[in-house]
CSV table of C-alpha atoms in Angstrom, one decimal:
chain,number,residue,atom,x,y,z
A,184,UNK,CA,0.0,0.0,0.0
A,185,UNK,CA,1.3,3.2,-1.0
A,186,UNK,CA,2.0,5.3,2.1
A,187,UNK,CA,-0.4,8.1,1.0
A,188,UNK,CA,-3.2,5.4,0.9
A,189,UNK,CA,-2.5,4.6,4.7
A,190,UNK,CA,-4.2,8.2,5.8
A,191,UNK,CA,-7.4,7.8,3.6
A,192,UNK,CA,-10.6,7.2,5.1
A,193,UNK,CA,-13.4,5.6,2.1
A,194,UNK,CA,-16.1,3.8,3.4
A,195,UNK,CA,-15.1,5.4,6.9
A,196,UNK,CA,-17.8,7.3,9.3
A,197,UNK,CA,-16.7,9.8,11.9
A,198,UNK,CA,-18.8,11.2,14.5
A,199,UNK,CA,-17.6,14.7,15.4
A,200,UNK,CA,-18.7,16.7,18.6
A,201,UNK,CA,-18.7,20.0,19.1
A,202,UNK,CA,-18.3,20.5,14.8
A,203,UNK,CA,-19.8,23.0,14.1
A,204,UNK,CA,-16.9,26.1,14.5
A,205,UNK,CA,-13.2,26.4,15.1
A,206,UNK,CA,-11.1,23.1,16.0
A,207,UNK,CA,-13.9,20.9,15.8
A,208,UNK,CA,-15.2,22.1,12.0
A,209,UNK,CA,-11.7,21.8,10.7
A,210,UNK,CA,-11.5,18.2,12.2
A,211,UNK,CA,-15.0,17.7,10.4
A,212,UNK,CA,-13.8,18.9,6.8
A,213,UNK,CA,-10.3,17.0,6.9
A,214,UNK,CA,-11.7,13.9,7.6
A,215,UNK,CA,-14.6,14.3,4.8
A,216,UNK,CA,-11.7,15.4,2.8
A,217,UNK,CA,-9.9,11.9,3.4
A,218,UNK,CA,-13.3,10.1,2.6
A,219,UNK,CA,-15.0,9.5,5.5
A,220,UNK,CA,-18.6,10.3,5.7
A,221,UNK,CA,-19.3,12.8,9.1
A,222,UNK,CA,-22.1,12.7,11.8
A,223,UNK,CA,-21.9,16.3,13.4
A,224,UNK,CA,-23.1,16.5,17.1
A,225,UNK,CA,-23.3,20.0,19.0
A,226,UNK,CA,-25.6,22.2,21.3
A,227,UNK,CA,-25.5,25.0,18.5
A,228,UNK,CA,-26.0,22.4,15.5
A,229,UNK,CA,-29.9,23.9,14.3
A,230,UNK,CA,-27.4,27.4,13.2
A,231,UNK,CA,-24.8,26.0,11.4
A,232,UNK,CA,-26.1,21.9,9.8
A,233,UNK,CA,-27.3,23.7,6.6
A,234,UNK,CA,-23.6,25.5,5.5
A,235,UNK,CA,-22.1,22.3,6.5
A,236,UNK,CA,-24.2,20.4,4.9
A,237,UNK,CA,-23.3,22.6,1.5
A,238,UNK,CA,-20.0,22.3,2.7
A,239,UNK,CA,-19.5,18.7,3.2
A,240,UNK,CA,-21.5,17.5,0.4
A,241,UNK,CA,-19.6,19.7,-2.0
A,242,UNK,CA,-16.6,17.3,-0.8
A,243,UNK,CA,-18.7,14.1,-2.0
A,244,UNK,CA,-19.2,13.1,1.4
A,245,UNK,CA,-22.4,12.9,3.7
A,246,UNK,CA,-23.5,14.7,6.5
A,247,UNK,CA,-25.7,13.9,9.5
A,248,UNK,CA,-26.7,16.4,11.4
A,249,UNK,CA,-27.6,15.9,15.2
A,250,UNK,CA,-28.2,18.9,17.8
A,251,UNK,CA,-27.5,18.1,21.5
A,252,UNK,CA,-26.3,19.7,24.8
A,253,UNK,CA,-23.8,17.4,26.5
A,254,UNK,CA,-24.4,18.8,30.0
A,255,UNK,CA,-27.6,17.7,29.8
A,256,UNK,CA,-27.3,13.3,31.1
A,257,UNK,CA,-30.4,12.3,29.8
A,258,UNK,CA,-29.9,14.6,26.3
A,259,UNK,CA,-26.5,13.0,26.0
A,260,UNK,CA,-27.9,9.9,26.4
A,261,UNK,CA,-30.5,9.6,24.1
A,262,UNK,CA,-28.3,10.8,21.5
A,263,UNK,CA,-26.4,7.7,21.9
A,264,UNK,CA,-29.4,5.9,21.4
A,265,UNK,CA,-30.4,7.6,18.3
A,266,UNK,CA,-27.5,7.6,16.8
A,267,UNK,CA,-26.3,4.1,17.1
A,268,UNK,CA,-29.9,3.4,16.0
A,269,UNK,CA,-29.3,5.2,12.9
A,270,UNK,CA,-25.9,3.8,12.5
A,271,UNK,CA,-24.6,1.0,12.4
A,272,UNK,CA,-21.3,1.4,12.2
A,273,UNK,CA,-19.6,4.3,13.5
A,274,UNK,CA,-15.2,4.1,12.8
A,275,UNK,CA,-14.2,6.8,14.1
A,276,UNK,CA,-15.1,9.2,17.3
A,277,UNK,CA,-13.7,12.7,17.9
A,278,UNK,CA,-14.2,14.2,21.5
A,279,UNK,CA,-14.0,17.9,20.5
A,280,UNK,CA,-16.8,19.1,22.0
A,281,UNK,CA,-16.1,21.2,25.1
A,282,UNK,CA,-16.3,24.8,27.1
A,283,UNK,CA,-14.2,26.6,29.7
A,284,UNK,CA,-15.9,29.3,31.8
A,285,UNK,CA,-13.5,31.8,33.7
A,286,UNK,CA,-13.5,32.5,37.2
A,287,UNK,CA,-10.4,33.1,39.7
A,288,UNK,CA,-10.6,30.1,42.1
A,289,UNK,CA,-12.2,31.8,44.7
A,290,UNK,CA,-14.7,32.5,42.3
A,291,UNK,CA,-15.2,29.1,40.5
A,292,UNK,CA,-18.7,28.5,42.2
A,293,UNK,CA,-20.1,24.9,42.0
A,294,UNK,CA,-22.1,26.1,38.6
A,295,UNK,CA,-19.7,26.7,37.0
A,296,UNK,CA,-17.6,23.8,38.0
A,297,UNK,CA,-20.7,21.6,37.5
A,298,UNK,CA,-21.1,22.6,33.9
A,299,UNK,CA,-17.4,22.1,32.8
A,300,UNK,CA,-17.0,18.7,34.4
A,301,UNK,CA,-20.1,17.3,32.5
A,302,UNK,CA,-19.3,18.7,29.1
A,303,UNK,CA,-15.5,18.4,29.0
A,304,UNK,CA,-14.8,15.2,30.8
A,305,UNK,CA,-18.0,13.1,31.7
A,306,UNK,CA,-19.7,13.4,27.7
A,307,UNK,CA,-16.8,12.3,26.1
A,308,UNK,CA,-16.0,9.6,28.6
A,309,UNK,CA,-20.0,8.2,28.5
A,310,UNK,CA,-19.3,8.4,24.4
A,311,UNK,CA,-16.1,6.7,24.0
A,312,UNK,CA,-17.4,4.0,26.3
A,313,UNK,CA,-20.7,3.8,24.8
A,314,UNK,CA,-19.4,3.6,21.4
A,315,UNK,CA,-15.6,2.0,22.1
A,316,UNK,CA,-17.5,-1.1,23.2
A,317,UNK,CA,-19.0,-1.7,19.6
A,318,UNK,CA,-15.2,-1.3,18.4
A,319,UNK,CA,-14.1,-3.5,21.1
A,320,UNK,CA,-16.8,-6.3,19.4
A,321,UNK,CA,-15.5,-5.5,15.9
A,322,UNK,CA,-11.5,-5.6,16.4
A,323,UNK,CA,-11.6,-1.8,15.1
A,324,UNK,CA,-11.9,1.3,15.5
A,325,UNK,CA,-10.4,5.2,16.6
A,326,UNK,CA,-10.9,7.3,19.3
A,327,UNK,CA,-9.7,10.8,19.5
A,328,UNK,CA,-10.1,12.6,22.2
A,329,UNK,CA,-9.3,16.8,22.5
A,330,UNK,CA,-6.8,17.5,25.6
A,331,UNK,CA,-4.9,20.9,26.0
A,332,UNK,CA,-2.0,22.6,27.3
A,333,UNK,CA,-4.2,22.4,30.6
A,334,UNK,CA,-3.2,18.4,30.6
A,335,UNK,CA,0.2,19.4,31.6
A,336,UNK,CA,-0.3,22.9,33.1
A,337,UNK,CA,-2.7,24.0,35.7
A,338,UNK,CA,-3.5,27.7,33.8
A,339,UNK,CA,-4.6,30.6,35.2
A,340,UNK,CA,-8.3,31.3,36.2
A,341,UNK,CA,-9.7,28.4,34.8
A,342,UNK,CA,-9.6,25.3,37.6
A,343,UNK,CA,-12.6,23.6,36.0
A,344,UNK,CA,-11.2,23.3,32.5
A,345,UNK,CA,-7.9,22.7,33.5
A,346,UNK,CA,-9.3,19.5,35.8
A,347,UNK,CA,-11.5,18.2,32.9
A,348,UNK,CA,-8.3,18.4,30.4
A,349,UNK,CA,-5.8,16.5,33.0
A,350,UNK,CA,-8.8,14.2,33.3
A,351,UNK,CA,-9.2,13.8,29.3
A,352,UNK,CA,-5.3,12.9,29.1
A,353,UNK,CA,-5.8,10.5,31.9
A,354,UNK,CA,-9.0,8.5,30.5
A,355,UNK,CA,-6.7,8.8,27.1
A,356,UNK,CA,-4.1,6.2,28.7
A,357,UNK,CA,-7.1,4.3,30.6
A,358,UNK,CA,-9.0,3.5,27.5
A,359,UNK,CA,-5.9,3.0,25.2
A,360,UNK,CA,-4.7,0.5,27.8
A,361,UNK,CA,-7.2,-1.8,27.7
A,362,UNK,CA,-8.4,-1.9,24.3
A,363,UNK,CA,-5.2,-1.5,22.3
A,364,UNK,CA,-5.3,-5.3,22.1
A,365,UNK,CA,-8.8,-5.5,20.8
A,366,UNK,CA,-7.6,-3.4,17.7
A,367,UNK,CA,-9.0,0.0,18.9
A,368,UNK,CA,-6.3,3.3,18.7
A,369,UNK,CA,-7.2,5.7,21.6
A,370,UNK,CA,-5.2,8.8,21.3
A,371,UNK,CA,-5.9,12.6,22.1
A,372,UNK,CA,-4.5,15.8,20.5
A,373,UNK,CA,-3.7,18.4,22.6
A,374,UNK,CA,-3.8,22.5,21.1
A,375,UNK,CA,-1.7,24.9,22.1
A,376,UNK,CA,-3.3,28.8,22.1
A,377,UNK,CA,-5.7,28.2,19.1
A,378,UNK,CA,-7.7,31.2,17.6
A,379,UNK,CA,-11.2,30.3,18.1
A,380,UNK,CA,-14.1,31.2,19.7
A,381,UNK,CA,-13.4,29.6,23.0
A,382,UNK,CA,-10.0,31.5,23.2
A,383,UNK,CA,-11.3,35.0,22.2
A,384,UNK,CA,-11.3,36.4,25.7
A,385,UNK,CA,-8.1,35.4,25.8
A,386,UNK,CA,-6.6,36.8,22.6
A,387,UNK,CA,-8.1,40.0,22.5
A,388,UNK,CA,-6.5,40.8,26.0
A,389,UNK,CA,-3.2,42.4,24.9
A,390,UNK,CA,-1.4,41.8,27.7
A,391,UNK,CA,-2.0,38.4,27.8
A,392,UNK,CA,-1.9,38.2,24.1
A,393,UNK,CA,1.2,39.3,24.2
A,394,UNK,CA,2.6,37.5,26.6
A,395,UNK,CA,1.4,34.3,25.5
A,396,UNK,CA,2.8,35.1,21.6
A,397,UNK,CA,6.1,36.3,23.1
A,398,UNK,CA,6.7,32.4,24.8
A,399,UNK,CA,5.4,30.4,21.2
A,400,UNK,CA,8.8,29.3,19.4
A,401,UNK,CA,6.1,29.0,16.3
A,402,UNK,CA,5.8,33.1,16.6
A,403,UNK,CA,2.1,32.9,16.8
A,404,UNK,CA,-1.1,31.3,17.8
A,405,UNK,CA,-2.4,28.7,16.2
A,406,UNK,CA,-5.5,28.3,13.9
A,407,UNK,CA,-8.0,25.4,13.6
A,408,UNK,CA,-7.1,23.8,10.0
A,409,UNK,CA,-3.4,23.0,12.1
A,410,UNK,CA,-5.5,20.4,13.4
A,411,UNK,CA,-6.4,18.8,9.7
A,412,UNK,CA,-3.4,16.7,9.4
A,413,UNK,CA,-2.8,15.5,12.5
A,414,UNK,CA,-6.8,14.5,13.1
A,415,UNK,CA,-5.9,12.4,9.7
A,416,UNK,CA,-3.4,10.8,10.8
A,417,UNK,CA,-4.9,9.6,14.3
A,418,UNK,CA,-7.9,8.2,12.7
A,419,UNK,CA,-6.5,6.5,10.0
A,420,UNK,CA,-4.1,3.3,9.5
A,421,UNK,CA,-0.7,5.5,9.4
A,422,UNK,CA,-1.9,5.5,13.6
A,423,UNK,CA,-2.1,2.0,14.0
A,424,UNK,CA,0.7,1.4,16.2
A,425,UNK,CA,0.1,4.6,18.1
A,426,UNK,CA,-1.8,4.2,21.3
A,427,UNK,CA,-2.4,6.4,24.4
A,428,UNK,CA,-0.5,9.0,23.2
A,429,UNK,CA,-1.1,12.5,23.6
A,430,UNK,CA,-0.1,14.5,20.5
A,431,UNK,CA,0.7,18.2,20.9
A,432,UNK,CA,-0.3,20.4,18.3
A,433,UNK,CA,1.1,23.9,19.8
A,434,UNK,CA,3.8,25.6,18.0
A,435,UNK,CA,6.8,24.6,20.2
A,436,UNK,CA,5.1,25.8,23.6
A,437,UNK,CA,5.3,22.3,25.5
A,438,UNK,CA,9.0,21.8,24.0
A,439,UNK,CA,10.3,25.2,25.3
């Protein structure tokens, strides 16, 4: 097999949370672009299934649209339902979906810590579980999971995210562990300071801005189709030795 062959993804289905802007829609695209078909899950899916839809399709590839709000148990769960319902074979998941809310600790009311937790850390874990275990029964399947900078670091002002992320990286190695045998890759990207809605805040403080910029040996901030090859690669057979790994995607930061 030529090498380029190993990263494409015909006959393939992806399921993609949080898709519909930013990291997750670039994740979405690549993989259409590599042949996979994409079934699109997010809280704001009803504004944005038609353009990707047009978007998608223009590719070749399908799209399913499905709306849901992952902080929500019994939402989550009966997404699950439908979706494996109207699916038999899902390949590929992508654990993108996910918030951070900023609050100095003293600050970080339950709320707030509440609603992180169950979007960033407990969705994704009830998903790869609830799908992992059809992969497990086939001998195949990839699992890609969104970490952070916040696996390794603690951050500032944002104790809730930065617990979800160590968590992600964590469940990452958990899941990888036992089900590398059974044929199913595990593996999580981690972004560095990514231009996207969730890091706007961030990026529009010039100080901070600044500062961050000044400490990337990249020489600036990263921007969601970064994320197009390396999604690729994790979900398709170039990975297939790869398991539990946490792959950084941040322009030098972690290195320096």
């Amino acid at each position: 097999m030529s090498v380029l062959n190993q990263f494409r993804l015909d006959g393939k289905v992806a399921l993609v949370t949080g898709c519909t802007r930013g990291i997750g829609k670039a994740m979405a695209i690549a993989l259409a672009e590599a042949g996979a078909d994409i079934i699109g899950v997010s809280a704001s899916m009803d504004s944005y299934k038609d353009s990707l839809m047009v978007e998608i399709n223009q590719i070749g590839r399908s799209f399913y649209p499905y709306s849901c709000d992952f902080s929500i148990r019994d939402e989550l769960k009966a997404f699950i339902h439908s979706v494996k319902s109207d699916h038999s074979k899902i390949d590929i998941l992508v654990n993108n979906a996910g918030i951070t809310e900023r609050a100095i600790a003293i600050e970080h009311n339950d709320t707030i810590w509440d609603q992180v937790i169950e979007i960033n850390q407990t969705a994704p874990f009830i998903l790869a579980r609830e799908l992992g275990k059809d992969m497990v029964e086939r001998g195949s399947g990839k699992i890609v999971f969104t970490a952070s900078l916040l696996s390794f670091q603690g951050g500032i002002t944002v104790p809730g995210y930065a617990a979800s992320k160590g968590a992600i990286a964590q469940v990452t190695k958990a899941f990888a562990n036992e089900w590398a045998s059974h044929g199913v890759n595990v593996n999580a990207i981690a972004p560095g300071y990514i231009q996207t809605d969730l890091t706007e805040a961030l990026f529009l403080n010039s100080k901070r801005s600044k500062s961050i910029s000044s400490r990337i040996p990249a020489n600036r901030w990263g921007v969601p189709i970064d994320f197009a090859g390396p999604i690729v690669f994790l979900c398709s057979s170039a990975s297939d030795y790869m398991h539990g790994t946490i792959m950084l995607v941040d322009g030098g930061w972690m290195g320096r």
